[in-house]
Short mmCIF file of C-alpha atoms in Angstrom, two decimals:
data_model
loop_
_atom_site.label_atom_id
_atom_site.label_comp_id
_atom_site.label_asym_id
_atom_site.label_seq_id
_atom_site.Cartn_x
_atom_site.Cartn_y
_atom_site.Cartn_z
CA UNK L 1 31.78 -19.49 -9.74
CA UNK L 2 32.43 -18.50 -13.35
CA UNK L 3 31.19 -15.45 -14.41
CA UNK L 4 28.77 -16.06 -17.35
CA UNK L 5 29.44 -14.49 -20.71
CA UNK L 6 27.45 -12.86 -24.11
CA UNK L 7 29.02 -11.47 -26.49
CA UNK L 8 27.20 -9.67 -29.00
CA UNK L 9 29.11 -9.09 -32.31
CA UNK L 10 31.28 -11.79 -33.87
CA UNK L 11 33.55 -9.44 -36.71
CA UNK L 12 37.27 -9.19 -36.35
CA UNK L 13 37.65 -7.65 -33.28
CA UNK L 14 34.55 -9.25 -31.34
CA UNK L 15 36.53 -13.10 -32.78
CA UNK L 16 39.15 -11.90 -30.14
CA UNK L 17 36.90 -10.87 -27.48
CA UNK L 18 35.21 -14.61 -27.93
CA UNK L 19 38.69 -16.43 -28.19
CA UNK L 20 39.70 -14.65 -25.28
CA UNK L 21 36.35 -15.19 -22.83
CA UNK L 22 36.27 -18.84 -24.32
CA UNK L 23 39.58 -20.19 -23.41
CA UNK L 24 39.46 -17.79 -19.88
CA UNK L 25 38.96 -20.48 -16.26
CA UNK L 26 36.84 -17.83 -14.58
CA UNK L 27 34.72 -17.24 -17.43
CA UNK L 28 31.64 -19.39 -19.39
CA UNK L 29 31.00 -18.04 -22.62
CA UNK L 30 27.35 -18.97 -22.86
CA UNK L 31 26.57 -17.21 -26.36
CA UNK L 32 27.60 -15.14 -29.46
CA UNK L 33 25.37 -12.75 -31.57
CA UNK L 34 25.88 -11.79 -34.90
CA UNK L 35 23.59 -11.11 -37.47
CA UNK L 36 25.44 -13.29 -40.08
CA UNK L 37 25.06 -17.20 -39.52
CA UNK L 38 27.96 -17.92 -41.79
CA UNK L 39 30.31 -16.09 -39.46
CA UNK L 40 28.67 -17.89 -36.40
CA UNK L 41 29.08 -21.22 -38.20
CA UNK L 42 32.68 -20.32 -39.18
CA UNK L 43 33.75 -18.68 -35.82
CA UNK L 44 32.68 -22.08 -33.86
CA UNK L 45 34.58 -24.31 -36.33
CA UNK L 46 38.00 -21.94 -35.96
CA UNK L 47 37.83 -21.37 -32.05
CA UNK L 48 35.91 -24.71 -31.74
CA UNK L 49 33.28 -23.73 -29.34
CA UNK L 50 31.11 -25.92 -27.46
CA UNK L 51 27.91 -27.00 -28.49
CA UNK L 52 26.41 -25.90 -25.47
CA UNK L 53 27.26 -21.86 -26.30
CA UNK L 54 24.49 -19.80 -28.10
CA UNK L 55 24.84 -19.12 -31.26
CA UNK L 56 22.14 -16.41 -32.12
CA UNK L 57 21.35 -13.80 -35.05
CA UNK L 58 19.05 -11.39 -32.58
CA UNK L 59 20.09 -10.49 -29.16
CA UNK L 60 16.62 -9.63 -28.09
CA UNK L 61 15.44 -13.04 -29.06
CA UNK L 62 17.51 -15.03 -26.39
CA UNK L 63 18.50 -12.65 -23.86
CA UNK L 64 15.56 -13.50 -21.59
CA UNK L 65 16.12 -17.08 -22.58
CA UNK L 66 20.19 -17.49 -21.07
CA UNK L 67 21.46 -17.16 -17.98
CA UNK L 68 23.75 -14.50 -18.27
CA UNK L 69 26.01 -11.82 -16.07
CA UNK L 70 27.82 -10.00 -18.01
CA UNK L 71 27.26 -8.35 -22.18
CA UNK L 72 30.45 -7.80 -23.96
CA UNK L 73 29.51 -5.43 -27.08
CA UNK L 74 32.22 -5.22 -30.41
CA UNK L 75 29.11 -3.78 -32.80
CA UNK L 76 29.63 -0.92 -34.73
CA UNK L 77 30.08 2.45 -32.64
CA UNK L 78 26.76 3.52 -33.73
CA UNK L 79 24.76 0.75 -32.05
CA UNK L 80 26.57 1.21 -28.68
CA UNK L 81 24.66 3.22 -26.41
CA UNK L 82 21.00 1.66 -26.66
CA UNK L 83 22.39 -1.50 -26.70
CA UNK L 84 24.65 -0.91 -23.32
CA UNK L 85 21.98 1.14 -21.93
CA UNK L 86 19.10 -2.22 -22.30
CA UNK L 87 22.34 -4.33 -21.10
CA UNK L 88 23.14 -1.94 -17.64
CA UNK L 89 18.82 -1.69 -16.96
CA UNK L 90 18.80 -5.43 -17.45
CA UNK L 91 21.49 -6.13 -14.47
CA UNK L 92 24.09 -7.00 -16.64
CA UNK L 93 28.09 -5.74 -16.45
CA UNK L 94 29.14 -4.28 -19.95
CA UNK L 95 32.30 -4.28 -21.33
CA UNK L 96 32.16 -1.99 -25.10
CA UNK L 97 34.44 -1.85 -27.92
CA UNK L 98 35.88 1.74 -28.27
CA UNK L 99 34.63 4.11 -28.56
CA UNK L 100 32.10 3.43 -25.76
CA UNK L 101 29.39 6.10 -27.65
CA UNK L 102 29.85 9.03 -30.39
CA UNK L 103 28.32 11.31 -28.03
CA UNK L 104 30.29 12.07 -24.46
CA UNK L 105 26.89 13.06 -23.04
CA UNK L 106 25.58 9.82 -23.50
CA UNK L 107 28.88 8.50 -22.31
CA UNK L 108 28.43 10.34 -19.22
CA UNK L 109 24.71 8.77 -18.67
CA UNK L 110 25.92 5.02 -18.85
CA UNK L 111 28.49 5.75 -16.58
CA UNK L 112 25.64 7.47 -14.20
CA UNK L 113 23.20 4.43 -15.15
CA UNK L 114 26.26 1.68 -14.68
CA UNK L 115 26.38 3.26 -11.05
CA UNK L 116 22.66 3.47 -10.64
CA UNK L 117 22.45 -0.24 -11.31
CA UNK L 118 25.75 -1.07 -9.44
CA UNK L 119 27.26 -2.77 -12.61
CA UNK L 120 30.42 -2.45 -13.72
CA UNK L 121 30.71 -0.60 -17.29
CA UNK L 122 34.43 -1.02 -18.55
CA UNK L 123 35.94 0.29 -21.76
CA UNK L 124 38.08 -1.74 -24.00
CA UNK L 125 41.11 0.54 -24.64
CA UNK L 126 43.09 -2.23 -25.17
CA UNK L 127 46.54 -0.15 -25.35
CA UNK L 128 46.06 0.74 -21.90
CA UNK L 129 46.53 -2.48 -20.97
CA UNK L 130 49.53 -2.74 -23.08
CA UNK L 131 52.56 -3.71 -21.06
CA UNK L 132 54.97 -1.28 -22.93
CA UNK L 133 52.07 1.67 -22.57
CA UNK L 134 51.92 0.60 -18.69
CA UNK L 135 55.93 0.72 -18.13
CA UNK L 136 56.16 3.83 -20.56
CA UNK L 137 54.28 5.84 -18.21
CA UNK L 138 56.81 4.98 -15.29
CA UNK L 139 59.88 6.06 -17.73
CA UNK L 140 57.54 9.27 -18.56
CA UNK L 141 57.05 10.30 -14.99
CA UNK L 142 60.47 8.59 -13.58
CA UNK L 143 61.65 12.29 -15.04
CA UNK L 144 64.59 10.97 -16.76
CA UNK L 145 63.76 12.42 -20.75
CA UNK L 146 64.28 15.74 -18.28
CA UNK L 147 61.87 18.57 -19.83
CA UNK L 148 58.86 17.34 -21.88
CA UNK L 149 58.64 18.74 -25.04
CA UNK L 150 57.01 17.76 -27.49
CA UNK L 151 54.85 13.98 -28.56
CA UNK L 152 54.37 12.57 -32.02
CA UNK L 153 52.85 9.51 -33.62
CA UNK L 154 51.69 7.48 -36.66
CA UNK L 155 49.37 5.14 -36.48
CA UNK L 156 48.54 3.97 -40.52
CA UNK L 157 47.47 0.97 -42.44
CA UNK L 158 46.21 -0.27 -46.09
CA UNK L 159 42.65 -0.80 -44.10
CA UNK L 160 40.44 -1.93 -42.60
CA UNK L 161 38.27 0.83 -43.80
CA UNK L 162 35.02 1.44 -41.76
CA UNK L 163 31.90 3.08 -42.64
CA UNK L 164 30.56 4.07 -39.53
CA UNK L 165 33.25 6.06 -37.90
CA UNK L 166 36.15 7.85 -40.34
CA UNK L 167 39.91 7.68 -38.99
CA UNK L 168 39.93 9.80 -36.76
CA UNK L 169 37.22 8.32 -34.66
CA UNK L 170 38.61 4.83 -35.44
CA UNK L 171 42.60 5.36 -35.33
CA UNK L 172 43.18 8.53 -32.84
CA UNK L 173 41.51 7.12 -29.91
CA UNK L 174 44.90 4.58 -28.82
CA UNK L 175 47.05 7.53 -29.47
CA UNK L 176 45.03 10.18 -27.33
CA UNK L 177 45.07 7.48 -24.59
CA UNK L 178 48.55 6.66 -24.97
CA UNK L 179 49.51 10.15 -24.27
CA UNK L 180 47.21 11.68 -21.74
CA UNK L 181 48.16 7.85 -19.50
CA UNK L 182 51.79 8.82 -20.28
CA UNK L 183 51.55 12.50 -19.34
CA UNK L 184 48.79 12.31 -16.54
CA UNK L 185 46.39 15.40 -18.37
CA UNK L 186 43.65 16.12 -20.52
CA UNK L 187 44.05 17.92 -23.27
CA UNK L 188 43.15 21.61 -23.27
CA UNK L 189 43.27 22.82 -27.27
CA UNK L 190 42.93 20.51 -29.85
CA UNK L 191 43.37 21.09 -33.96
CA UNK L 192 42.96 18.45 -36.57
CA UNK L 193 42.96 18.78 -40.82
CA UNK L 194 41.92 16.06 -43.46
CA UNK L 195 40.86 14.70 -46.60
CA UNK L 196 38.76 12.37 -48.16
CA UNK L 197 39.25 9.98 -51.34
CA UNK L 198 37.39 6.63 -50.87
CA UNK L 199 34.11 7.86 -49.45
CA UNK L 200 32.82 11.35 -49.95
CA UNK L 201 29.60 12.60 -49.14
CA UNK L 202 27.26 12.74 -52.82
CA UNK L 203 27.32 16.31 -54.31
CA UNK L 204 30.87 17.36 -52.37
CA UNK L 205 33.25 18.13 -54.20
CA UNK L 206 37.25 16.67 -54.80
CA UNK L 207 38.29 16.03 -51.04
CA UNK L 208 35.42 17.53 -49.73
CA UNK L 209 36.12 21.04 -50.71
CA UNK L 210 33.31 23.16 -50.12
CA UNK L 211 34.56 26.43 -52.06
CA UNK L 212 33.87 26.54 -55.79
CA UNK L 213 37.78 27.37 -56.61
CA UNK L 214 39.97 24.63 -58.19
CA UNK L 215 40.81 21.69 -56.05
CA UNK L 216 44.42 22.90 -56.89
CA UNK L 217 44.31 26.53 -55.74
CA UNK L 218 42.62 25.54 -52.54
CA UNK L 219 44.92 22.87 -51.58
CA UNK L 220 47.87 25.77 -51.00
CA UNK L 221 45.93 28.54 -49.80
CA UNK L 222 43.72 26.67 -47.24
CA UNK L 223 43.14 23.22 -45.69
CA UNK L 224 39.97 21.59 -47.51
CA UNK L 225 36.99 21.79 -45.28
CA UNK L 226 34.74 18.36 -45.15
CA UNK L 227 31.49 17.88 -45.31
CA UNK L 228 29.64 16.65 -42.13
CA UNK L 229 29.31 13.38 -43.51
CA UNK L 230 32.12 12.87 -45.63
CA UNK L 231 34.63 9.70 -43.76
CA UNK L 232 37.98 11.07 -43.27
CA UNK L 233 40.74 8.58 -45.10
CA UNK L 234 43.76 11.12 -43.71
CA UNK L 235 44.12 13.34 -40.56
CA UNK L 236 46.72 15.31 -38.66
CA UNK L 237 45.60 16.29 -35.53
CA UNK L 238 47.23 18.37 -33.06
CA UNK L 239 46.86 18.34 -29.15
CA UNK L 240 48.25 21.15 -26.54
CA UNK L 241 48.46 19.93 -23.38
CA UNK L 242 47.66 22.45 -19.93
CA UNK L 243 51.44 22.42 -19.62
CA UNK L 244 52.29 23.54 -22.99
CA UNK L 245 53.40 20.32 -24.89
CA UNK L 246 52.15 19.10 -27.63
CA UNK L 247 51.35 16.07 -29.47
CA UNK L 248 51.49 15.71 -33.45
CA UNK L 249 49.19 12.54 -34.87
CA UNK L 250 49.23 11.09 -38.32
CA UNK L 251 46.63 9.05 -39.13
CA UNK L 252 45.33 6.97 -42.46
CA UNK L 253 43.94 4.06 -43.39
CA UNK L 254 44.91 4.02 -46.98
CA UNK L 255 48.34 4.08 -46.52
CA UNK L 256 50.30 0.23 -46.88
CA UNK L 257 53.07 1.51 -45.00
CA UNK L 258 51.88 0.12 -41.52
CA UNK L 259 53.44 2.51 -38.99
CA UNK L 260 52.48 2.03 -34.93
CA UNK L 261 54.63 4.79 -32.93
CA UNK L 262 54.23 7.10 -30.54
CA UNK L 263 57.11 9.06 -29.31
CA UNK L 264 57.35 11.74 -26.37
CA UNK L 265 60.40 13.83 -26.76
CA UNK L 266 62.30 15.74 -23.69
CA UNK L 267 65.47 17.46 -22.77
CA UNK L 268 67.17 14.42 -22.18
CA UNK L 269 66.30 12.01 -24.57
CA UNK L 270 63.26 10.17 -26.63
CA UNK L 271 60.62 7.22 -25.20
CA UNK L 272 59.23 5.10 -28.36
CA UNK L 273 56.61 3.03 -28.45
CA UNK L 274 56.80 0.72 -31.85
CA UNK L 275 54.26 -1.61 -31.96
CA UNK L 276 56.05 -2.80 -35.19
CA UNK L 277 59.41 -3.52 -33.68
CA UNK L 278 58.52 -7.22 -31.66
CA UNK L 279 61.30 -7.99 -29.88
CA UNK L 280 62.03 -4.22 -28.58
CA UNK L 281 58.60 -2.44 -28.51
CA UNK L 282 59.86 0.24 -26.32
CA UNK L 283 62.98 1.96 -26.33
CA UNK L 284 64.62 5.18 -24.86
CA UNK L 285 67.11 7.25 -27.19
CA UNK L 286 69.45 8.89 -24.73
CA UNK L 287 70.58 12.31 -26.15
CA UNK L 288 70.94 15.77 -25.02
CA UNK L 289 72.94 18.72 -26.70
CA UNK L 290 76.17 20.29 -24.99
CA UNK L 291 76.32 23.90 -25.75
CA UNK L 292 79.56 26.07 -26.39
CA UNK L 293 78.80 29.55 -27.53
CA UNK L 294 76.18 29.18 -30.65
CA UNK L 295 77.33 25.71 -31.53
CA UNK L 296 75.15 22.89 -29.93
CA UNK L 297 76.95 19.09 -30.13
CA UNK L 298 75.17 16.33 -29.57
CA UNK L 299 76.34 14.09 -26.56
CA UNK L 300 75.65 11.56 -24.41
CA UNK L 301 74.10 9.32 -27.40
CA UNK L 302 72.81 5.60 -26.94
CA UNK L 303 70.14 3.32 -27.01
CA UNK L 304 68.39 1.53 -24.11
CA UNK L 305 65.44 -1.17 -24.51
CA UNK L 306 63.10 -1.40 -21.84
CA UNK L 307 62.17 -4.23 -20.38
CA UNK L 308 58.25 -5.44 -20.80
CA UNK L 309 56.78 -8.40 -19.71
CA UNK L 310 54.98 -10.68 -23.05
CA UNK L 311 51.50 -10.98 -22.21
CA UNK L 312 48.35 -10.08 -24.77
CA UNK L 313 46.94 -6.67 -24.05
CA UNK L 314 43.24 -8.00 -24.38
CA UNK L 315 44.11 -10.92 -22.20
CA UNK L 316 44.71 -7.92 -19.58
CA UNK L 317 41.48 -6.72 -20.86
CA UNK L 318 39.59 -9.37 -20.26
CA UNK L 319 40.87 -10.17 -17.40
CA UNK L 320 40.40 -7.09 -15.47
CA UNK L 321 36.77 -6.87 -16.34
CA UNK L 322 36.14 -10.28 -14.77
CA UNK L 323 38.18 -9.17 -11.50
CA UNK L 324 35.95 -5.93 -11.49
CA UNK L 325 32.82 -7.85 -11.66
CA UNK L 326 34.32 -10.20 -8.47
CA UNK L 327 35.22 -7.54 -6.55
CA UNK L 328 32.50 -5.11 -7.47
CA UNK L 329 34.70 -2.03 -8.43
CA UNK L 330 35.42 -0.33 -11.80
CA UNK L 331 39.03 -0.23 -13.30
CA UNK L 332 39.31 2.95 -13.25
CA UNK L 333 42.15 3.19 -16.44
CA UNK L 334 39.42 2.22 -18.92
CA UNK L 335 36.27 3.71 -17.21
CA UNK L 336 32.88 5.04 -18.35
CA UNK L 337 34.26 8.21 -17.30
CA UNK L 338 37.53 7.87 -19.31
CA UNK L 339 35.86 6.93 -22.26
CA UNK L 340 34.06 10.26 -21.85
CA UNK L 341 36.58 11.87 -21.54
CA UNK L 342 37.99 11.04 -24.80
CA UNK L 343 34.92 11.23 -27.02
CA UNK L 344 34.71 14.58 -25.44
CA UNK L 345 38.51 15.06 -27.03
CA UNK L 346 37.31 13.27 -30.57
CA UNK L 347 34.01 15.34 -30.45
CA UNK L 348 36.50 18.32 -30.38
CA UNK L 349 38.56 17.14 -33.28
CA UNK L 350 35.41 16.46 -35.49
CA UNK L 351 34.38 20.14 -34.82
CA UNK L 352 37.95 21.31 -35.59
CA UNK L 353 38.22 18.94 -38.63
CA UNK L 354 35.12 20.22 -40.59
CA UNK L 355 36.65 23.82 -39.87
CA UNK L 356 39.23 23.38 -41.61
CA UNK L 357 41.49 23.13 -38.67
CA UNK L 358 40.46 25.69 -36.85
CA UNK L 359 41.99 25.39 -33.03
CA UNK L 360 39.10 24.29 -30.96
CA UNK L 361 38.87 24.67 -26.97
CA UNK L 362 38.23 21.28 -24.90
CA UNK L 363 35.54 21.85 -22.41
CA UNK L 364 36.08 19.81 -19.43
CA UNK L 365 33.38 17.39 -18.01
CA UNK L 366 32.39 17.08 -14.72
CA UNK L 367 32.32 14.14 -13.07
#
């Protein structure tokens, strides 16, 4: 029997989530809410829906009126956890847009509620599902880049520019992912620095400097502190793992060169994850130095391309969360409890980031 699906939220991301569902055999997409009609109209045209799925501008208006067994959320991050919360006390599985709640509290209580209920609550990091992320962290722990030392990545864009979550929240989520799968740890330290030119907070001042010296001055003798409010267009943030490495993350969305990669560097060579870079995604730059005395040559020098198979990452997505629901067990990869576990992380990075950059400890949740 096909499992019957709702999706509630029809903007870029939620068009995949209903192309995907749609065109799915064990799934029957049985209606779409958004609260624009003209997107409705225009999303049935392009994916051609049939005339028999829902097309709604108020969730709470039909969901009493469709027979339905699973929610699939893509609203803005701000809307998440009352609407999963009705969805899980209703009897329905929920599968959320990252990140799954602002709050890792509240994370933690629809993970507790999702059990409660015996529904399945699943988490679309959609990079976890990404063939090159899942064969990465078999190179990673194979042992073969020999010590771990350090991670780095970029992950910017001209856009798209949100305004309920600033870059951070919207861009460093994949990365953190990315490297705690590859590396099997939670971070322990985290540090992150910013600025602020398309939307400030009214009354702060430049970048969201808070002192009253020139914007000048205070851009060499300090980082600029934001404002609570203020949406972060640039941030560096900096992660230190229990064993000592660290990760270094560039992130912007007003920046048109489009950069996707994450790197972990070791002893023995380089992993790299490009995103941009089709037909060899991943890659492993062999390299070590030989030492003689104080001079250090490089040696052993070439490139290998990993293997990955070609399958869409939110096909995976998708997929897995209708097995889950068949089989009545979470995926534990893209949990309730892992998205907790890095909103806990982001939380961090938002306290850090309106310090100035001030290294903050990561408490750790329990389970």
């Amino acid at each position: 029997m096909k499992t019957k699906i709702a999706v509630l939220g029809a903007g870029r991301w939620g068009t995949h989530l209903v192309r995907n569902f749609a065109s799915h055999p064990d799934a029957q997409l049985v209606a779409v809410v958004d609260s624009s009609r003209e997107r409705l109209t225009q999303l049935k045209e392009r994916l051609n829906l049939n005339d028999n799925v829902v097309l709604a501008d108020n969730w709470q208006s039909i969901r009493s009126q469709i027979e339905c067994d699973a929610v699939v959320i893509a609203t803005p991050a701000v809307t998440h956890y009352s609407l999963i919360q009705d969805a899980l006390q209703q009897g329905f599985h929920v599968l959320a847009e990252k990140p799954l709640t602002l709050d890792a509290a509240e994370c933690q209580q629809l993970s507790d509620l999702a059990r409660q209920q015996q529904r399945q609550l699943m988490v679309d990091h959609t990079y976890l599902f990404h063939p090159a992320v899942e064969q990465g962290k078999a190179v990673v722990q194979s042992g073969c880049l020999g010590e771990l030392r350090y991670g780095y990545a970029a992950r910017t864009n001209l856009g798209p520019v949100r305004q309920d979550v600033d870059a951070l929240w919207d861009l460093a989520i994949h990365d953190i992912a990315i490297f705690n799968t590859w590396l099997g740890e939670q971070p322990v330290q985290v540090q992150a620095t910013g600025r602020v030119w398309l939307q400030r907070q009214e009354g702060s001042v430049g970048a969201g400097l808070t002192n009253n010296v020139s914007q000048e001055t205070a851009n060499v003798t300090k980082p600029a502190l934001l404002e609570k409010h203020d949406l972060a267009d640039f941030v560096y943030v900096i992660l230190t793992y229990p064993t000592g490495f660290q990760a270094y993350i560039h992130l912007c969305w007003l920046n048109p060169d489009k950069q996707r990669r994450l790197g972990v560097v070791g002893s023995q060579g380089t992993l790299i994850f490009d995103e941009m870079e089709n037909d060899a995604p991943l890659t492993l730059q062999h390299g070590y130095f030989e030492q003689s005395g104080d001079v250090f040559t490089p040696a052993g020098l070439r490139r290998e391309v990993i293997e990955i198979e070609r399958r869409e990452p939110l096909a995976q997505v998708c997929d897995r969360f209708l097995q889950s629901i068949r089989d009545n067990q979470p995926v534990s990869v893209s949990s309730g409890w892992v998205a907790a576990q890095l909103v806990n992380i982001l939380s961090c990075l938002s306290q850090s980031l309106q310090q100035g950059g001030t290294p903050i400890k990561v408490p750790q949740l329990a389970e």
